[in-house]
PDB file of C-alpha atoms in Angstrom:
ATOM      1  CA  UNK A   1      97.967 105.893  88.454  1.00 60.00           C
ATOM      2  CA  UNK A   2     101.067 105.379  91.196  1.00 78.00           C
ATOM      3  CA  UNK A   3     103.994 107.749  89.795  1.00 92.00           C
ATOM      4  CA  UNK A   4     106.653 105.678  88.681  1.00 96.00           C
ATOM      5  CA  UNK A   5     110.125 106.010  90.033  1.00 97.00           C
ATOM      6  CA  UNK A   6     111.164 107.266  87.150  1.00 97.00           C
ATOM      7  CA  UNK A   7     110.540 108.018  83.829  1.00 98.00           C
ATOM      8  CA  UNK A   8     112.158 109.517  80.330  1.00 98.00           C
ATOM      9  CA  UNK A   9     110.914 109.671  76.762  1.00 98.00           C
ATOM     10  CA  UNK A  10     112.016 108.216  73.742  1.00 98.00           C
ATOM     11  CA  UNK A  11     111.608 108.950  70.701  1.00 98.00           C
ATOM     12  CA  UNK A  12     110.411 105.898  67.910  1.00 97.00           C
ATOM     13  CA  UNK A  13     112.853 106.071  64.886  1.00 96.00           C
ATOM     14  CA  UNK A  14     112.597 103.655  61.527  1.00 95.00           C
ATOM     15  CA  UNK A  15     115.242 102.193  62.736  1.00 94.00           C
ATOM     16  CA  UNK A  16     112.849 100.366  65.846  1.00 94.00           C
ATOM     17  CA  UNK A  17     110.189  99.229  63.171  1.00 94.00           C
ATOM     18  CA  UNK A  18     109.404  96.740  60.483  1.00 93.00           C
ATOM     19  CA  UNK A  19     108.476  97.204  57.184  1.00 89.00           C
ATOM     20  CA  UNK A  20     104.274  98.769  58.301  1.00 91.00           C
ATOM     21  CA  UNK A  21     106.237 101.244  60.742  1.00 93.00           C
ATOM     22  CA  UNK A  22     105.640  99.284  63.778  1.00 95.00           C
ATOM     23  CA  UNK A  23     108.039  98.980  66.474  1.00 96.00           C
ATOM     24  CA  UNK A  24     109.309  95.342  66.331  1.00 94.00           C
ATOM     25  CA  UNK A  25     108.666  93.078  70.126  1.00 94.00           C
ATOM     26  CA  UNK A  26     112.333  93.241  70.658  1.00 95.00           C
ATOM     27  CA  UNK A  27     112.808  97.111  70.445  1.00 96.00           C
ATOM     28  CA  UNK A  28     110.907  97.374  73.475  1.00 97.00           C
ATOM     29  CA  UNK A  29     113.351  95.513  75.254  1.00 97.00           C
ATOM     30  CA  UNK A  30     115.567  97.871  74.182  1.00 97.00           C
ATOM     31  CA  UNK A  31     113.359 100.859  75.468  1.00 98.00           C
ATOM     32  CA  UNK A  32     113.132  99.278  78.761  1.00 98.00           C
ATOM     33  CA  UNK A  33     117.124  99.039  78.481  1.00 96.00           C
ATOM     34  CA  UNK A  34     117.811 102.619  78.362  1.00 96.00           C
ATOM     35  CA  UNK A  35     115.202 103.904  80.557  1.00 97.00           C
ATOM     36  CA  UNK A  36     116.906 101.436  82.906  1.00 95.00           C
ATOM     37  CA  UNK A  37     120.433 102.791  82.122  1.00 92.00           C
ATOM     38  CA  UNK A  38     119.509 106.408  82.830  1.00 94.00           C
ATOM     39  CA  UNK A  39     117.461 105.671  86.003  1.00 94.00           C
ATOM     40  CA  UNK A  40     120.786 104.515  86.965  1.00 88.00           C
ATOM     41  CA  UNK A  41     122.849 107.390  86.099  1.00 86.00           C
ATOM     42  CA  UNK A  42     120.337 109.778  87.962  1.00 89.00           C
ATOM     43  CA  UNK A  43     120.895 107.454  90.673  1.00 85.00           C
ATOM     44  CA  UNK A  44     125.115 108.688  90.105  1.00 79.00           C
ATOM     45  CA  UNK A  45     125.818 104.774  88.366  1.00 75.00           C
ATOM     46  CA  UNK A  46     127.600 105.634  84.900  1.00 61.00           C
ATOM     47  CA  UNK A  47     126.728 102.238  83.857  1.00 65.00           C
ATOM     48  CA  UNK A  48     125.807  98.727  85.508  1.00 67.00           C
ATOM     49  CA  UNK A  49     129.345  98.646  87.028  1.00 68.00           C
ATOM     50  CA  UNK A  50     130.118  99.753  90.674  1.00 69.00           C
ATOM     51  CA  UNK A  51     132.697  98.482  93.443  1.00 66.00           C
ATOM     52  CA  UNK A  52     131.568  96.847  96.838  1.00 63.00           C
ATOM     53  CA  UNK A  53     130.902  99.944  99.025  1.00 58.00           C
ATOM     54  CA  UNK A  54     128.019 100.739  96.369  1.00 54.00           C
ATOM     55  CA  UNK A  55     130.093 103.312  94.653  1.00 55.00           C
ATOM     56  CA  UNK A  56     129.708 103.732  91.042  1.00 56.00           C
ATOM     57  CA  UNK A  57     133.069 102.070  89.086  1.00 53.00           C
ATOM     58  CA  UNK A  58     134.276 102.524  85.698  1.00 49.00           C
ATOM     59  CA  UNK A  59     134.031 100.054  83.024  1.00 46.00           C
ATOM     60  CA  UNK A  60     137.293 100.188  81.822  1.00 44.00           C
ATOM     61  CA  UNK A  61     138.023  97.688  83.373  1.00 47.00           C
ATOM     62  CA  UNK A  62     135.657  94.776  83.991  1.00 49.00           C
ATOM     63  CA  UNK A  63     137.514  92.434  86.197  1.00 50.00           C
ATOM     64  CA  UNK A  64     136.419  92.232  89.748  1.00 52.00           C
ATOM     65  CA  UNK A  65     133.591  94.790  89.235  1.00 79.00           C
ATOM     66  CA  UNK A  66     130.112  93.988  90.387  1.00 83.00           C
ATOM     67  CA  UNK A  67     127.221  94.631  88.342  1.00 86.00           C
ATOM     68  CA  UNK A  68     123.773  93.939  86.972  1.00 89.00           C
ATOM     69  CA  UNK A  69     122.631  91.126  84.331  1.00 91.00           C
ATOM     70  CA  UNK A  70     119.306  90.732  82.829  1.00 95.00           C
ATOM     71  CA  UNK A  71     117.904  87.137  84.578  1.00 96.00           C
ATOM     72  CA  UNK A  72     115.004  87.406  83.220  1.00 98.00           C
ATOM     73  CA  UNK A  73     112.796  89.026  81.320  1.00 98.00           C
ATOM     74  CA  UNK A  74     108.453  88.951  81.240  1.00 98.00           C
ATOM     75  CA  UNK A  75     106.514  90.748  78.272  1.00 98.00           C
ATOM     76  CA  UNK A  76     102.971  91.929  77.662  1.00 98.00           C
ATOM     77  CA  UNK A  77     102.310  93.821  74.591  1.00 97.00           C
ATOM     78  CA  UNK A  78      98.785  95.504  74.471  1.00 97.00           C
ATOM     79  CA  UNK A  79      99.444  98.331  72.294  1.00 97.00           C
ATOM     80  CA  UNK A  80     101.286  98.807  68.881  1.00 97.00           C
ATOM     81  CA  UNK A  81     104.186 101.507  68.779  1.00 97.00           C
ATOM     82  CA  UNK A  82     104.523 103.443  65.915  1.00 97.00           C
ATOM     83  CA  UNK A  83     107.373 105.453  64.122  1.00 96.00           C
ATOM     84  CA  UNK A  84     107.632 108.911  65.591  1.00 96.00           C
ATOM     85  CA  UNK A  85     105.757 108.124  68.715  1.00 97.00           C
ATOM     86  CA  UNK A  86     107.530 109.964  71.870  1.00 97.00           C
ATOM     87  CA  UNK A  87     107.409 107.031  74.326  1.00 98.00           C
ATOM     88  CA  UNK A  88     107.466 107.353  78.133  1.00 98.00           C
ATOM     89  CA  UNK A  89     108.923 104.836  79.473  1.00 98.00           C
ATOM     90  CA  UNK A  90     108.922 104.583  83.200  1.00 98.00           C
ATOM     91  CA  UNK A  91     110.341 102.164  85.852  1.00 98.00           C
ATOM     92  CA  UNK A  92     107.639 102.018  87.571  1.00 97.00           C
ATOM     93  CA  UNK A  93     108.023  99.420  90.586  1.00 97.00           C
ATOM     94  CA  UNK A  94     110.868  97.543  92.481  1.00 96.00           C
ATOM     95  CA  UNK A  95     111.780  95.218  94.381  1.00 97.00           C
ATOM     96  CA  UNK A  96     114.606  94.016  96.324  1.00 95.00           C
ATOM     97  CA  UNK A  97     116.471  90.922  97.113  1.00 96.00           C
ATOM     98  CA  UNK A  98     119.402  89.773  98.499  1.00 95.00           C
ATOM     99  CA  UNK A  99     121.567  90.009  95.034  1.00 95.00           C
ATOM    100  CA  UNK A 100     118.968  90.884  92.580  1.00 96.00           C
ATOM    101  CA  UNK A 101     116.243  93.684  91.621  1.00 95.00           C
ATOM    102  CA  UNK A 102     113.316  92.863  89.707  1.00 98.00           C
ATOM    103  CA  UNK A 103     111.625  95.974  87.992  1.00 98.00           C
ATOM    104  CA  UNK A 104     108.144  96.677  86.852  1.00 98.00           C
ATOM    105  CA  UNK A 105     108.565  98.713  83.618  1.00 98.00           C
ATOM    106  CA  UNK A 106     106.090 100.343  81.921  1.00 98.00           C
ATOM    107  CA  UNK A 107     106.047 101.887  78.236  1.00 98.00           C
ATOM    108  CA  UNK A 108     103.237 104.342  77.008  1.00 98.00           C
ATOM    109  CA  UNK A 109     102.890 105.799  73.598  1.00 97.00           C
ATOM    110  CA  UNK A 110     102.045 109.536  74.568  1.00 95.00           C
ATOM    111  CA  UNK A 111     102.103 111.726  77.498  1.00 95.00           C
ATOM    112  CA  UNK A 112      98.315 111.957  77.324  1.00 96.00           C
ATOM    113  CA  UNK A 113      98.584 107.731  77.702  1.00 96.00           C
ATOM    114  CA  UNK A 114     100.912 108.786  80.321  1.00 96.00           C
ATOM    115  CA  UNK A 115      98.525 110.479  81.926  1.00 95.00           C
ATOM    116  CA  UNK A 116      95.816 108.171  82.312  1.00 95.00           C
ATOM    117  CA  UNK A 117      97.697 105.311  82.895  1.00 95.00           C
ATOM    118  CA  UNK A 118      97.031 103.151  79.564  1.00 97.00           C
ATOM    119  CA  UNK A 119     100.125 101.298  79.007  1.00 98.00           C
ATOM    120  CA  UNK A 120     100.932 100.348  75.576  1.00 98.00           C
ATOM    121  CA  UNK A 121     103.312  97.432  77.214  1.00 98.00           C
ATOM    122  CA  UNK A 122     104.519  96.271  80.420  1.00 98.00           C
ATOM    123  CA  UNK A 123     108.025  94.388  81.368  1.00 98.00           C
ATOM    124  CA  UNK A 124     109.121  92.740  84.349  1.00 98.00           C
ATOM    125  CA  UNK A 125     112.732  92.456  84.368  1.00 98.00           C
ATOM    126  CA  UNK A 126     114.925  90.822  87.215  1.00 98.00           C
ATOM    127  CA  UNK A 127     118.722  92.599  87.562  1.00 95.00           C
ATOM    128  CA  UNK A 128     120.949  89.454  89.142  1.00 95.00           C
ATOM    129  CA  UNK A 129     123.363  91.240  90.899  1.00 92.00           C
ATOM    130  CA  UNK A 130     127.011  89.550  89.901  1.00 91.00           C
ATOM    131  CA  UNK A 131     130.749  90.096  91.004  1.00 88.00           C
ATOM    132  CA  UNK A 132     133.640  88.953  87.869  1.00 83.00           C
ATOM    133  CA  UNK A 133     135.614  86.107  89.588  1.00 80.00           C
ATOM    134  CA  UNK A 134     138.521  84.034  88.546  1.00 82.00           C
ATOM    135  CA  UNK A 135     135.473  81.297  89.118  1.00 85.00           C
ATOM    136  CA  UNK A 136     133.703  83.206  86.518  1.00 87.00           C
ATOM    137  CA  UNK A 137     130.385  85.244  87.186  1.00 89.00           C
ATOM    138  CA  UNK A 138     128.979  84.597  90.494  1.00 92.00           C
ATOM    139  CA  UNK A 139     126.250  86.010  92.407  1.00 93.00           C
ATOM    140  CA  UNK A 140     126.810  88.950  94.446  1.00 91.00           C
ATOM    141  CA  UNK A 141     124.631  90.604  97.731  1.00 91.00           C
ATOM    142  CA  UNK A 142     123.481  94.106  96.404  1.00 87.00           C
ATOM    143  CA  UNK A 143     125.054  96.966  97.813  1.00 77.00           C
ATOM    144  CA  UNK A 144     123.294  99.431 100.509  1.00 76.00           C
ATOM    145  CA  UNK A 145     122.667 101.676  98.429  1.00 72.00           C
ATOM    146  CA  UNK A 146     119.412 100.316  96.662  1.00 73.00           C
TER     147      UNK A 146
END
């Protein structure tokens, strides 16, 4: 197995799941969300916002702040989830562009599935990078940074 880029667990609350304890197709979207959102905080990005030079902005205010929106968004479920799994969910892969990022995420149920690489889901997400305008939301290069 490649190491991933980075990686956190999660931990699978009722909450997640449907009625048999199962976490329900869109929660994993929403795993793949935060692991996202914290790879970017370790990366010193409080959030998708940031000004030109790369720098991490607030998001106080939105206007004129680039940032990152979910273009799209590729699913493969081979494993259930189930309440009170710990999840590690990893980013796994990425890949560059002029103004977007597409990520390989990865989702496994246990550390020992961690381990030996048996993925209980995958997700290919693309980040369009995007400026506010007073044209509305445009496409934006990506900063040096990544």
């Amino acid at each position: 197995m490649n190491s991933p880029i980075f990686h956190h667990t999660y931990k699978v609350y009722i909450n997640h799941t449907d009625a048999g304890g199962i976490v329900y197709h869109a929660n994993h979207l929403t795993f793949f969300e935060n692991c996202r959102r914290d790879w970017l905080s370790s990366l010193g990005f409080h959030g998708y916002f940031f000004d030109a030079d790369g720098v991490a902005g607030g998001t106080d205010s939105h206007d004129g702040k680039i940032h990152f929106v979910v273009a799209r968004a590729d699913l493969t479920y081979k494993l259930p989830l189930f309440v009170d799994d710990v999840l590690i969910v990893t980013v796994q892969k990425m890949t560059k562009k002029s103004a977007s990022l597409i990520l390989t995420q990865h989702i496994y149920r246990s550390y020992d599935d961690f381990k030996s690489g048996k993925v209980a889901s995958t997700g290919v997400i693309t980040l369009a990078c995007v400026i506010n305008s007073d044209d509305g939301i445009r496409p934006y290069r990506l900063p040096r940074t990544f």
